[in-house]
Structures are given as C-alpha cells and as structure tokens.
PDB file of C-alpha atoms in Angstrom:
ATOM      1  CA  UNK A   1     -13.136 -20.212 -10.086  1.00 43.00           C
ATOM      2  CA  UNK A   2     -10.457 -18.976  -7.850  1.00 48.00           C
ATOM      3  CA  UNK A   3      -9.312 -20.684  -4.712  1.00 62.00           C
ATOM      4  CA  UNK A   4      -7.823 -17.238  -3.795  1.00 83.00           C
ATOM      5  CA  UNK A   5      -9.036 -14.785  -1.179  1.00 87.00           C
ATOM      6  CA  UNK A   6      -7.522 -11.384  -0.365  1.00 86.00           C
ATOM      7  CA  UNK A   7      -8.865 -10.201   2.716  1.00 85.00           C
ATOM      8  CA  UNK A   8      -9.978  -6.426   3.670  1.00 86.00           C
ATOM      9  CA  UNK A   9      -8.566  -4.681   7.001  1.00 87.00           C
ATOM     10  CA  UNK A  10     -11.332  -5.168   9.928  1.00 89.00           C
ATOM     11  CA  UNK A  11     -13.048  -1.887   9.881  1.00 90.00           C
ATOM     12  CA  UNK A  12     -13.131  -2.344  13.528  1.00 89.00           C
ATOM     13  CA  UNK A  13      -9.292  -2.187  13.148  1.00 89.00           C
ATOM     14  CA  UNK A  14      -9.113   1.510  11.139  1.00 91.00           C
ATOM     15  CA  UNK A  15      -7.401   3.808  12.196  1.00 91.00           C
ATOM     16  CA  UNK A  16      -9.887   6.802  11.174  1.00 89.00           C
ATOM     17  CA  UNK A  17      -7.449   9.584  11.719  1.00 90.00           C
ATOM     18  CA  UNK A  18      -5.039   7.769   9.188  1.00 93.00           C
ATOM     19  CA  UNK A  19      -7.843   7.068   6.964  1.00 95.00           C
ATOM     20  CA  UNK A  20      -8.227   8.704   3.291  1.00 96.00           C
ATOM     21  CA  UNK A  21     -11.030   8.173   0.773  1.00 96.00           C
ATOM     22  CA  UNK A  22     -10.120   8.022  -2.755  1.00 95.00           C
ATOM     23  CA  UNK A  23     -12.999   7.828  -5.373  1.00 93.00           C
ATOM     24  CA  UNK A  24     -10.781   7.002  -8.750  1.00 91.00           C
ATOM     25  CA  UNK A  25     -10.025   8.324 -11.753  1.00 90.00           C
ATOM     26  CA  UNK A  26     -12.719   7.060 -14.076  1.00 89.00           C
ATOM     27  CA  UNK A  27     -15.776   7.893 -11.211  1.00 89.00           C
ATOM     28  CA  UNK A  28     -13.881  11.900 -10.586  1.00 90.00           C
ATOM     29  CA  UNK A  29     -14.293  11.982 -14.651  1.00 89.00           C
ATOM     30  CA  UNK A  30     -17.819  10.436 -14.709  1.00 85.00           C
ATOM     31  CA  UNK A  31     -19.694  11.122 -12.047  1.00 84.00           C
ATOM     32  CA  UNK A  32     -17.826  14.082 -10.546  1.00 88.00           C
ATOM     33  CA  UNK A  33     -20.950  15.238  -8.439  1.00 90.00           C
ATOM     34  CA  UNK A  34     -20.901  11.822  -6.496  1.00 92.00           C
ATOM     35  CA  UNK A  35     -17.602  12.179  -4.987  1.00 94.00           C
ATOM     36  CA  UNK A  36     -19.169  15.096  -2.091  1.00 95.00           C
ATOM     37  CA  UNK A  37     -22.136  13.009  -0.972  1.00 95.00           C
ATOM     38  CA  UNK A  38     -20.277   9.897  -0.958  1.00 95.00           C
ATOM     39  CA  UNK A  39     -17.344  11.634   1.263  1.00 96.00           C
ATOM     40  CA  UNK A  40     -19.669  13.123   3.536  1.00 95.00           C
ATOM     41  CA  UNK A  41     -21.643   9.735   3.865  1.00 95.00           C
ATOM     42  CA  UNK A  42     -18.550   8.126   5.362  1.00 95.00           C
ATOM     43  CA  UNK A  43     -17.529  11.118   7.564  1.00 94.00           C
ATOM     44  CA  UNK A  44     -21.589  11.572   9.037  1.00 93.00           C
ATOM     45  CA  UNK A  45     -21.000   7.661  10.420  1.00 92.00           C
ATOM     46  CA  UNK A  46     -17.216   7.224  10.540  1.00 90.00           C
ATOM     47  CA  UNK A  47     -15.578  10.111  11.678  1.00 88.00           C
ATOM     48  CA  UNK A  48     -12.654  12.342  10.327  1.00 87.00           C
ATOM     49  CA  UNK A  49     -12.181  10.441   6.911  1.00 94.00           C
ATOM     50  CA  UNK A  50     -10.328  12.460   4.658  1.00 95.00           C
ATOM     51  CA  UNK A  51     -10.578  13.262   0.960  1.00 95.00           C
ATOM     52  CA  UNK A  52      -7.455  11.635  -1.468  1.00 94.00           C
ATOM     53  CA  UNK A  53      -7.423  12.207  -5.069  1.00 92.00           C
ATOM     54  CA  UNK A  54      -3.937  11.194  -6.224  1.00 93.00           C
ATOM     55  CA  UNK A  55      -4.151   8.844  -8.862  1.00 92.00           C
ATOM     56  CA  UNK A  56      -3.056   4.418  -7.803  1.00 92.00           C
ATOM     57  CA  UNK A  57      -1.027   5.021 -10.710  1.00 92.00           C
ATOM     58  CA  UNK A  58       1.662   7.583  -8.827  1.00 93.00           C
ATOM     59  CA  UNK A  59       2.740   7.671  -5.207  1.00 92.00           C
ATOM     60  CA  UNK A  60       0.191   8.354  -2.757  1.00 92.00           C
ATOM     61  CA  UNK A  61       2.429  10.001  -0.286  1.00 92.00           C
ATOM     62  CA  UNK A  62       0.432   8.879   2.720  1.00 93.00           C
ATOM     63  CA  UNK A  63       2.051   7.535   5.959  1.00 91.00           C
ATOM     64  CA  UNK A  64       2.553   3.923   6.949  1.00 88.00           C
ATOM     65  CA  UNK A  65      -0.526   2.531   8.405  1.00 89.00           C
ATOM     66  CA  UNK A  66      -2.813   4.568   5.914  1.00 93.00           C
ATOM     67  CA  UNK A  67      -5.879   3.283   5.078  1.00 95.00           C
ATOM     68  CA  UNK A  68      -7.560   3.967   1.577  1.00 95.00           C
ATOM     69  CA  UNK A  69     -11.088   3.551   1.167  1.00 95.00           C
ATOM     70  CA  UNK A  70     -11.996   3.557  -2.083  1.00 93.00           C
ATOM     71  CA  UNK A  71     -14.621   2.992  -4.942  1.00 89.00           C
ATOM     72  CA  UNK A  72     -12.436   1.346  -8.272  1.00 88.00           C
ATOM     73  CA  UNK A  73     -11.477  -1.951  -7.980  1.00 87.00           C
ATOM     74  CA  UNK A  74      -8.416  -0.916  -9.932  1.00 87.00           C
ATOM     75  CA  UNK A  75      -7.199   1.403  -7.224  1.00 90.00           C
ATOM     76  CA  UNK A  76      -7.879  -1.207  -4.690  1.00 89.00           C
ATOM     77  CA  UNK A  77      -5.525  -3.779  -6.190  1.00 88.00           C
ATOM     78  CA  UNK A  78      -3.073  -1.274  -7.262  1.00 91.00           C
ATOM     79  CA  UNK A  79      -2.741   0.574  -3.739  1.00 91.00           C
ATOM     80  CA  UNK A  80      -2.617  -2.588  -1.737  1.00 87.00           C
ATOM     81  CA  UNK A  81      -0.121  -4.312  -4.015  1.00 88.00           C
ATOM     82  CA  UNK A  82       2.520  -1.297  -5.159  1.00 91.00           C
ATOM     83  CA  UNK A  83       2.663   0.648  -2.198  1.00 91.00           C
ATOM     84  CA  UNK A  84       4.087  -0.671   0.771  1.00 88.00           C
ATOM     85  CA  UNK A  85       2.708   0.529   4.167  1.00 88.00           C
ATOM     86  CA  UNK A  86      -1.182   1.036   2.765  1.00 91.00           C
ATOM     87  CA  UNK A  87      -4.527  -1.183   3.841  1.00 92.00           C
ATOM     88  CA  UNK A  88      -7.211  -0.874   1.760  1.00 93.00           C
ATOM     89  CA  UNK A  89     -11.110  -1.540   2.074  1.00 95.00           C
ATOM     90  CA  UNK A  90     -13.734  -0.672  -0.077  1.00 95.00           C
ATOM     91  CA  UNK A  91     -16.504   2.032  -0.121  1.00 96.00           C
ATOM     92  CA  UNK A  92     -19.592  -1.105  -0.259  1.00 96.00           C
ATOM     93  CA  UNK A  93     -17.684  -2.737   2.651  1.00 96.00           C
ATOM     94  CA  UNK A  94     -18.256   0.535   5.095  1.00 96.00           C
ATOM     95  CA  UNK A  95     -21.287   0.973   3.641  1.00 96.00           C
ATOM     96  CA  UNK A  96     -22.832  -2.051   4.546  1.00 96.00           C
ATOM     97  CA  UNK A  97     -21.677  -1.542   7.842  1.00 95.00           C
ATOM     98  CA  UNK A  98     -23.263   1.390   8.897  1.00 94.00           C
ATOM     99  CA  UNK A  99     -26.212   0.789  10.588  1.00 88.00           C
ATOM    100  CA  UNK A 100     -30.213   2.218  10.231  1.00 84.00           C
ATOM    101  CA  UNK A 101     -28.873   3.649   6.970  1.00 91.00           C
ATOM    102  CA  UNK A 102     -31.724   5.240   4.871  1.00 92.00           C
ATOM    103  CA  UNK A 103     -31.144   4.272   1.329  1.00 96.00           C
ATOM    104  CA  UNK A 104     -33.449   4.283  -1.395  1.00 97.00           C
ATOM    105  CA  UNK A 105     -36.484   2.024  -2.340  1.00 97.00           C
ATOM    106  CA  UNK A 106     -36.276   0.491  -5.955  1.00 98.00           C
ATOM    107  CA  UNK A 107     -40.141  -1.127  -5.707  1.00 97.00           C
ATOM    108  CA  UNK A 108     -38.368  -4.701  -6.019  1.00 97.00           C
ATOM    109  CA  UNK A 109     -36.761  -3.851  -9.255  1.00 98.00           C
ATOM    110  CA  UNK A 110     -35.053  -7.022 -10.969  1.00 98.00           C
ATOM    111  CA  UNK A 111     -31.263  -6.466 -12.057  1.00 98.00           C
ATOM    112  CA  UNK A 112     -28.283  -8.679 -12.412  1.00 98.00           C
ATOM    113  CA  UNK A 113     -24.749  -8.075 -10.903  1.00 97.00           C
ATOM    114  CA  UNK A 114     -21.537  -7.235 -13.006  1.00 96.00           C
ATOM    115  CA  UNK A 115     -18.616  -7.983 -10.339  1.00 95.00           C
ATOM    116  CA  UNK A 116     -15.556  -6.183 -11.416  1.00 91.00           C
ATOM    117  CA  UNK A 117     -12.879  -8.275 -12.411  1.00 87.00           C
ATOM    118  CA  UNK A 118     -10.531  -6.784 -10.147  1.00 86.00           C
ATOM    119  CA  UNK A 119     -12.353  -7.523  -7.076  1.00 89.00           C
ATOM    120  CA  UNK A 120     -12.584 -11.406  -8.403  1.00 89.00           C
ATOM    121  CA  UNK A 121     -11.039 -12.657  -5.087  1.00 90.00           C
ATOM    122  CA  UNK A 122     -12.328 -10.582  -2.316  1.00 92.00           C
ATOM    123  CA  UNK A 123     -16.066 -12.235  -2.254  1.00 94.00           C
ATOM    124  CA  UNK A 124     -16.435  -9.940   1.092  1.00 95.00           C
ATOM    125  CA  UNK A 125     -16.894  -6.978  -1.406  1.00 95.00           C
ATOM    126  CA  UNK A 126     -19.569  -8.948  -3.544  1.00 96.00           C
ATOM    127  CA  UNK A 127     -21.470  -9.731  -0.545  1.00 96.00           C
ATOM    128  CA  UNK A 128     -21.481  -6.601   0.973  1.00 97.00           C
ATOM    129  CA  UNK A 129     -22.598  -5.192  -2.811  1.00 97.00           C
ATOM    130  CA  UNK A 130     -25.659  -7.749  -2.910  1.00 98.00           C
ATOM    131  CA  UNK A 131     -26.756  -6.698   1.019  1.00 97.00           C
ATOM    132  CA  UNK A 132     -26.560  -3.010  -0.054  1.00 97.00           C
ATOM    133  CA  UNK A 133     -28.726  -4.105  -2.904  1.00 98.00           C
ATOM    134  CA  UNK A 134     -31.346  -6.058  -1.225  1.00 97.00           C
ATOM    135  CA  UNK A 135     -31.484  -3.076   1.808  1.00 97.00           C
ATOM    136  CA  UNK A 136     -32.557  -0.834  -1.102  1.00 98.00           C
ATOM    137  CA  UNK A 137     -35.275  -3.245  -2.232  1.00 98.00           C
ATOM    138  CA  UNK A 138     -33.429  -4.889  -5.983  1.00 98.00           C
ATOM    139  CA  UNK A 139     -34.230  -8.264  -6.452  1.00 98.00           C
ATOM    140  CA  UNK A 140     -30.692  -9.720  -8.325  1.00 98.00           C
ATOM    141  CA  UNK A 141     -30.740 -12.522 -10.741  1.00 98.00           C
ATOM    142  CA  UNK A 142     -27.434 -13.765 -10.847  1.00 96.00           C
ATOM    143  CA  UNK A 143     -25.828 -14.268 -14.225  1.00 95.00           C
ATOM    144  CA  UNK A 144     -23.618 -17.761 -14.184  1.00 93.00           C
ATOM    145  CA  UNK A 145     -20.512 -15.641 -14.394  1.00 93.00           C
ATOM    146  CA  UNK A 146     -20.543 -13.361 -10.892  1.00 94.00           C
ATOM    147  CA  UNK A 147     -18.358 -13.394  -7.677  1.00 92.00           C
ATOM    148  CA  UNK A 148     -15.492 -14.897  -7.919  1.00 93.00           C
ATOM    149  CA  UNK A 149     -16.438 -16.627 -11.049  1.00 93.00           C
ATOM    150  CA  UNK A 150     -16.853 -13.200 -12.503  1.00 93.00           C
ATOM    151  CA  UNK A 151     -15.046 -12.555 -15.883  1.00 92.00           C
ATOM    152  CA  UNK A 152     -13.651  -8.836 -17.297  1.00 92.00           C
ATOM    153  CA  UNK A 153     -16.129  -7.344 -18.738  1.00 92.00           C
ATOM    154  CA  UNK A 154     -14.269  -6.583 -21.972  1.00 91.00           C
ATOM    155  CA  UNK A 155     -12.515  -3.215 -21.536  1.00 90.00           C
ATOM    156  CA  UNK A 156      -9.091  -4.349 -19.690  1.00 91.00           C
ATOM    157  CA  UNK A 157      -8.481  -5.639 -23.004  1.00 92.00           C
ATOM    158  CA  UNK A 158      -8.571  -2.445 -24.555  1.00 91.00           C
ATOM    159  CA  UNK A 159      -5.006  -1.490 -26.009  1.00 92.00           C
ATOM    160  CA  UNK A 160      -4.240  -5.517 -25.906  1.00 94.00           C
ATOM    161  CA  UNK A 161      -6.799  -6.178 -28.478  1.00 94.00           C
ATOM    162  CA  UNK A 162      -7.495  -4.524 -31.643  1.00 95.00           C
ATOM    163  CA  UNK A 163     -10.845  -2.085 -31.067  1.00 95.00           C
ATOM    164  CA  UNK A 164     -13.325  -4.416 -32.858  1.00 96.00           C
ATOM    165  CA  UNK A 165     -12.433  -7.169 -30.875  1.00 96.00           C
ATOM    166  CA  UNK A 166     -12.839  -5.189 -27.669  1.00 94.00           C
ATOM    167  CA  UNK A 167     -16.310  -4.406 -28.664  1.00 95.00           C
ATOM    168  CA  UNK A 168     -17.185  -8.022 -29.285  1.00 96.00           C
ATOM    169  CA  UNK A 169     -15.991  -8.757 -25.800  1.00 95.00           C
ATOM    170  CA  UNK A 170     -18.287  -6.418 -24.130  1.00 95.00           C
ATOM    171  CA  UNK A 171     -20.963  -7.674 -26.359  1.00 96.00           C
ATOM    172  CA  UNK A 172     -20.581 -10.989 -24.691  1.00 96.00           C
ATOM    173  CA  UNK A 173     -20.110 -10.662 -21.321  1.00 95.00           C
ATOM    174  CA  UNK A 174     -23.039  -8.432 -21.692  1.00 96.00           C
ATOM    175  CA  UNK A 175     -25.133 -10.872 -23.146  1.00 96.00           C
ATOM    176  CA  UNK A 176     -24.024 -13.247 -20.248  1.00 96.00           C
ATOM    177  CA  UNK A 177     -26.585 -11.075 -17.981  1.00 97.00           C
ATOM    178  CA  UNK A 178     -30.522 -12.569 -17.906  1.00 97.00           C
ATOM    179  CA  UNK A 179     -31.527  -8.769 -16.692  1.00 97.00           C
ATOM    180  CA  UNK A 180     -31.391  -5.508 -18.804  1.00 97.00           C
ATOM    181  CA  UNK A 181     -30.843  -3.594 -15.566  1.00 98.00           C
ATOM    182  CA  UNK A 182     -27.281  -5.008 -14.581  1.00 98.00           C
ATOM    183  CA  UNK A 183     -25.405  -3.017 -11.414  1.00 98.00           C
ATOM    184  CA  UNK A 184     -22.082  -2.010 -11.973  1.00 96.00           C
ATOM    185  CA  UNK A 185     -19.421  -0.968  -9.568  1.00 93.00           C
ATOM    186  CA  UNK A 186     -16.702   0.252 -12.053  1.00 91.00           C
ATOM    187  CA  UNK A 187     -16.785   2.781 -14.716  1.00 91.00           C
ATOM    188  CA  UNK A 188     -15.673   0.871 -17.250  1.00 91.00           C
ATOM    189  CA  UNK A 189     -18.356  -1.903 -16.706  1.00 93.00           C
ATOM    190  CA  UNK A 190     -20.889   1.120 -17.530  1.00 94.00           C
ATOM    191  CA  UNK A 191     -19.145   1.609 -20.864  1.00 93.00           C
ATOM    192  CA  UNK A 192     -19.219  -2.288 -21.737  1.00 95.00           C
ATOM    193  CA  UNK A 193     -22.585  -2.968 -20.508  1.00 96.00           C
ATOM    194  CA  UNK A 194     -23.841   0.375 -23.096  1.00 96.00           C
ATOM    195  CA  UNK A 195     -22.054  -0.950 -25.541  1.00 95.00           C
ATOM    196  CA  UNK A 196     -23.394  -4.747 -25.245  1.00 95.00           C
ATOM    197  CA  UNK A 197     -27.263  -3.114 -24.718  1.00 96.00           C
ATOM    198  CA  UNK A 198     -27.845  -3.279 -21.394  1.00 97.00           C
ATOM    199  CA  UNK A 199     -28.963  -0.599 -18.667  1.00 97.00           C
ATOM    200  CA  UNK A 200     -25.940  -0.224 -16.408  1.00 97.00           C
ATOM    201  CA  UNK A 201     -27.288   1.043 -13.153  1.00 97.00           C
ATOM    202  CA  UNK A 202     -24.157   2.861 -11.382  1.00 96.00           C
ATOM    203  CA  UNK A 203     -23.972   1.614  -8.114  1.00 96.00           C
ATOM    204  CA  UNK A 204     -23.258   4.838  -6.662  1.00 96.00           C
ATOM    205  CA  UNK A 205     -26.199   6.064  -8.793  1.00 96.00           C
ATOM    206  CA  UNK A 206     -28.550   4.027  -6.985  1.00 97.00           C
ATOM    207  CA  UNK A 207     -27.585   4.431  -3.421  1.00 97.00           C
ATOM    208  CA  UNK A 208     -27.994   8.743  -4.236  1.00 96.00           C
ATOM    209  CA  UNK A 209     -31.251   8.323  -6.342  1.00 96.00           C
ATOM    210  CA  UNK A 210     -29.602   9.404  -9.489  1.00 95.00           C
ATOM    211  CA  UNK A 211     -29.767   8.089 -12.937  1.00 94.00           C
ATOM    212  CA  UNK A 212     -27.087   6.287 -14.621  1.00 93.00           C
ATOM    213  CA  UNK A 213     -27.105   7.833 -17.748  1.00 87.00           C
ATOM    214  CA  UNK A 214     -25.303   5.217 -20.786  1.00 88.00           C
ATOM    215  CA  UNK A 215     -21.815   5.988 -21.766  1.00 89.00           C
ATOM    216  CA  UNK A 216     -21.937   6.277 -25.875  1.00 90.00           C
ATOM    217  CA  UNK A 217     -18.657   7.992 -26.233  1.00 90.00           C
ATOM    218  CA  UNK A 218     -15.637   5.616 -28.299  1.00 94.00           C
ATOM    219  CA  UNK A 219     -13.371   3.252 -26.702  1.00 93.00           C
ATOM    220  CA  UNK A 220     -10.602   5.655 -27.754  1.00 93.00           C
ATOM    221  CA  UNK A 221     -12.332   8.848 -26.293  1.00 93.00           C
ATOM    222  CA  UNK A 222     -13.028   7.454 -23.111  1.00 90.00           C
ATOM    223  CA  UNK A 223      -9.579   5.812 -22.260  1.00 90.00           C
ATOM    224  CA  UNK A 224      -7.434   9.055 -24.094  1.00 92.00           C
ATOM    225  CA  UNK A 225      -9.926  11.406 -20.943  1.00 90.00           C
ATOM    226  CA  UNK A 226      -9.125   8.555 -19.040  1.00 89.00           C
ATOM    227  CA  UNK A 227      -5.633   8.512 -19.158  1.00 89.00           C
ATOM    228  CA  UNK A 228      -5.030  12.799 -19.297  1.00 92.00           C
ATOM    229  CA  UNK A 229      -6.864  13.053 -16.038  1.00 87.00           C
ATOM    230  CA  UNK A 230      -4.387   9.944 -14.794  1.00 91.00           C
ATOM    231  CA  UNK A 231      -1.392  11.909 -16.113  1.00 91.00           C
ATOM    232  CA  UNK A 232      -2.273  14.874 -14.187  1.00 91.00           C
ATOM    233  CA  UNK A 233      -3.356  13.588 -10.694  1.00 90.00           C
TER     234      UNK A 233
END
C-alpha cells in the first residue's frame, strides 16, 4: 500500500466561472452519448461549468487558476502534474456532493470495485465512488486488491509487454474480483475486465440507467482509435 495521498481542491474553493469539464479521450470514443447528460448534471447543481475536450496529452490552454473536472484518472494525473497553473477534481467527487440527487435503484445488486490505478493515492475519489454506489442501492464486495491497494488492471502495460502477456494480466486482476458485476471508472478497466470474463458495469452507465455493453474489440484496435482520436484533439 501507499503511504501517499494527493489531495483534490475543496469544491467549496472552485472557482465555477474558471471551471471546465473534460470527459477523456477513451469515454468521448466509448460512450460518446454520456458526455451531454453528464455536462448538464454538473451545470443543473453547479453553475456555469464549461465543456473542455482537448486531449491531457497537449496543452490545455486554460488560464491559471483553472479547474478541470474530469472523468479518466489518466487526465487527472496528467493535468495536475504537466501543466502548471491547473487544479483538478474528479466527476464522483462533485457528484457525491450534490445533494437530494435522484439516481437510480439497482434492487441491492452485488458488484465488486475496480479502482483505477491512476487514482491509487487519492482514497477521497474511492470513497466518494463507493457512496455514489451505495446511494444507488449496489451492495460492493470488495476484492483484496481495491483503494489504494488497487493494482493496474493490465492494460497500462500494453505496448510495454508483448500482447499475450497483456491479456494474461487482465485475466488476473480480473480473476482477483469475488463478483461478476465489477464497477469500473476507466475505459480501459471495461476492456480488461471483458477480456478476463467479467461484467464491467460503466460507472457512468449506472448513474444514467444505461447498459455497459463488453468491449470485444483487440488490444491493438482499441489503443490505434485510442491514440488517432488523441492525435487529433
């Protein structure tokens, strides 16, 4: 486990006229339809959030004192730690805040949690994941790995590691989860848990009422989409 905590700005302390939200690459690709409801969620409770879409990878071009809110745990690390000037926070972290929120009701459906490996030492964002959770009625059964003892769940690896070994590594870490039904946060976390047999349930799925739908396509054809839409935003 990590002894290391990186803290999130005080959403009492946003600036929401200097505030952008930025849903990622992989989740714009994905799940483009998600990226309205989830903007208009935040400006119905927040006020005048705005909408970002430039890519962590290349200069955001915001003014200092910007804060990002966003949905990748990629982005959040690479925002916060390249760009000089930026605060981040996450999308779970606002949502949990927002009070008499109507979400859905799962019927006490059993899942386990996949934290993303990216988000291994801010244990605010895996709390505020589980409340969201338990508000919309999804009993979790923790696997031994979660929080901030969380481990990748294979697909950073990918262009380290040959292919095959990838695979195995998904296969694991999906095997580490007691529940089919395991909530992910991250794109690819729904790739890895498809790949290791599991149901990924797409956290931003479940808060809408939509089905996650498994992600079948290669390793290779979902980072080469990956990285064109990266290349051009």
């Amino acid at each position: 486990m990590s002894g290391r905590i990186t803290s999130s700005i005080d959403i009492a302390d946003i600036d929401m006229t200097k505030c952008w939200f930025n849903p990622g690459c992989a989740a714009s690709i994905y799940k483009p339809y998600l990226i309205e409801p989830m903007l208009f969620l935040l400006q119905k409770n927040l006020g005048e959030i705005k909408y970002h879409d430039v890519c962590c990878h290349h200069n955001p071009d915001l003014p200092a004192g910007a804060t990002i809110i966003n949905n990748c745990a990629g982005c959040d690390r690479r925002f916060r730690s390249e760009y000089q000037g930026l605060q981040t926070i996450t999308f779970w972290e606002m949502l949990d805040s927002m009070k008499e929120l109507k979400l859905p009701d799962y019927q006490g459906i059993t899942a386990s949690v996949h934290d993303s490996c990216s988000f291994r030492s801010k244990p605010q964002v895996h709390a505020a994941v589980r409340s969201i959770l338990r508000k919309m009625n999804i009993r979790i059964v923790e696997s031994k790995y979660s929080g901030m003892n969380s481990v990748c769940c294979g697909d950073s690896f990918y262009s380290h590691l040959p292919n095959k070994r990838v695979i195995e590594l998904q296969k694991r870490r999906a095997e580490q989860m007691p529940c089919t039904n395991v909530v992910v946060y991250c794109i690819g976390c729904v790739h890895s848990m498809t790949t290791g047999g599991k149901q990924p349930l797409y956290l931003p799925d479940l808060v809408f009422g939509y089905e996650t739908k498994p992600m079948t396509n290669t390793l290779n054809t979902y980072h080469n989409d990956l990285n064109e839409y990266i290349a051009s935003h």
